[in-house]
XYZ file of C-alpha atoms in Angstrom:
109
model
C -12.047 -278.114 30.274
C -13.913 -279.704 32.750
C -17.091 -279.996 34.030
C -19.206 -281.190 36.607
C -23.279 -280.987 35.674
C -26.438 -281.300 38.165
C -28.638 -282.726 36.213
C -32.977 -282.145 36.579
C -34.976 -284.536 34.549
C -38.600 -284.966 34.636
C -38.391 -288.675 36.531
C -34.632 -288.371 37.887
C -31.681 -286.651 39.168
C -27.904 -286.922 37.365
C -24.348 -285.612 38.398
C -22.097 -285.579 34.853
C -18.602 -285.561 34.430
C -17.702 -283.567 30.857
C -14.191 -283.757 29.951
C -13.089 -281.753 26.724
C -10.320 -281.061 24.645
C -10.107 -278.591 21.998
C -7.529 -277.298 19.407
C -7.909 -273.945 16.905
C -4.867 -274.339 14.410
C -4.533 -271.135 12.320
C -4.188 -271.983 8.688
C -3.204 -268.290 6.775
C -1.582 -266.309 9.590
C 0.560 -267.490 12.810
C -2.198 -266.806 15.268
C -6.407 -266.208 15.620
C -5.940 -262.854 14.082
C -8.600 -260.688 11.858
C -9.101 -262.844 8.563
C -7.385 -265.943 10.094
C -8.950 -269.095 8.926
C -8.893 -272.284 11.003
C -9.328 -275.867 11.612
C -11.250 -276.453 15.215
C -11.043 -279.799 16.349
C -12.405 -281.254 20.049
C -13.675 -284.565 21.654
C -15.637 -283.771 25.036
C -16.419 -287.288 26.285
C -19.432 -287.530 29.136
C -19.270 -289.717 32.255
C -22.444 -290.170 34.730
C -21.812 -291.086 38.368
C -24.197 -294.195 37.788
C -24.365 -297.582 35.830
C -23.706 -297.047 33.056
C -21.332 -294.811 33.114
C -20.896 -293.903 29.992
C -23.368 -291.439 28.488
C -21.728 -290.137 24.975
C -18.335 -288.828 23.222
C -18.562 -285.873 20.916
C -15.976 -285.524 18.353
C -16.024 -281.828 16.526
C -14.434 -280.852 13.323
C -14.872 -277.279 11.687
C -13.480 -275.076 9.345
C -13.508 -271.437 11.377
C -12.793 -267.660 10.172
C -11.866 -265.050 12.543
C -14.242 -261.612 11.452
C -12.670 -259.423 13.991
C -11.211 -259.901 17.548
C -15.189 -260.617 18.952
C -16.630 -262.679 16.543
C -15.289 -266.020 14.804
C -17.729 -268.045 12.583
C -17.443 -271.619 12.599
C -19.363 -274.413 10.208
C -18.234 -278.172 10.560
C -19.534 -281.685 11.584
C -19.595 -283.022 15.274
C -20.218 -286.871 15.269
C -22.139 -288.170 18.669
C -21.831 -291.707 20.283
C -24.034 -292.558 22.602
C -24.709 -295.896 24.480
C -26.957 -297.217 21.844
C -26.352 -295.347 18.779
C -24.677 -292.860 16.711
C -25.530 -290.042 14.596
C -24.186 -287.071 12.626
C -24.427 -283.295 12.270
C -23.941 -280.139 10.895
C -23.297 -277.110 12.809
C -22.772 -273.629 12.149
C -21.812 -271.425 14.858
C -21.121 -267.918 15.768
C -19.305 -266.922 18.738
C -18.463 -263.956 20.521
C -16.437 -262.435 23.040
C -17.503 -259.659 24.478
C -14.758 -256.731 25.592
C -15.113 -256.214 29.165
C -13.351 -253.174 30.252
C -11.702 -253.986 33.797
C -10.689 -250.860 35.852
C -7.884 -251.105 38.346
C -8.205 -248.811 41.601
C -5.213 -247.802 43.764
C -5.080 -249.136 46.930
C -5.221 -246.476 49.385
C -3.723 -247.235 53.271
């Protein structure tokens, strides 16, 4: 994935660059099926269009279950390095994908 952010802070303006990679490996069945568990792993690195460019690199790593085909729950550690330090931290997260029914209409001459 990638990204381009407009940035609005209180005493500037920022463009960011986000550029992401991310990887669900399916541990007890052969694909993201009901009752699949998973390892997630990304890195989504950010770039700023100014000195320095470098702003932070997030590197993910999770343990994920698949509920049913909307909802996965996912619990893991994401480590974030920034320009001047680094830090740690626990996430849990629930995601969901919601069915949108798409209609096709004949086309008529």
């Amino acid at each position: 994935r990638y990204r381009i952010e407009e940035r609005f802070l209180p005493d500037e303006f920022q463009i960011r660059f986000r550029y992401s990679l991310a990887l669900q490996v399916p541990i007890n069945h052969s694909s993201l099926i009901r009752n699949t568990v998973y390892l997630a792993v990304s890195n989504e690195i950010f770039i700023k269009n100014v000195s320095p460019q470098f702003d932070r690199d997030r590197i993910y790593l999770a343990l994920g279950y698949v509920i049913n085909p909307y909802f996965r729950l996912e619990a893991g550690m994401m480590s974030q390095i920034l320009e001047s330090n680094h830090r740690n931290q626990f996430q849990i997260g629930l995601f969901n994908q919601m069915p949108i029914p798409i209609k096709s209409k004949k086309m008529i001459d």
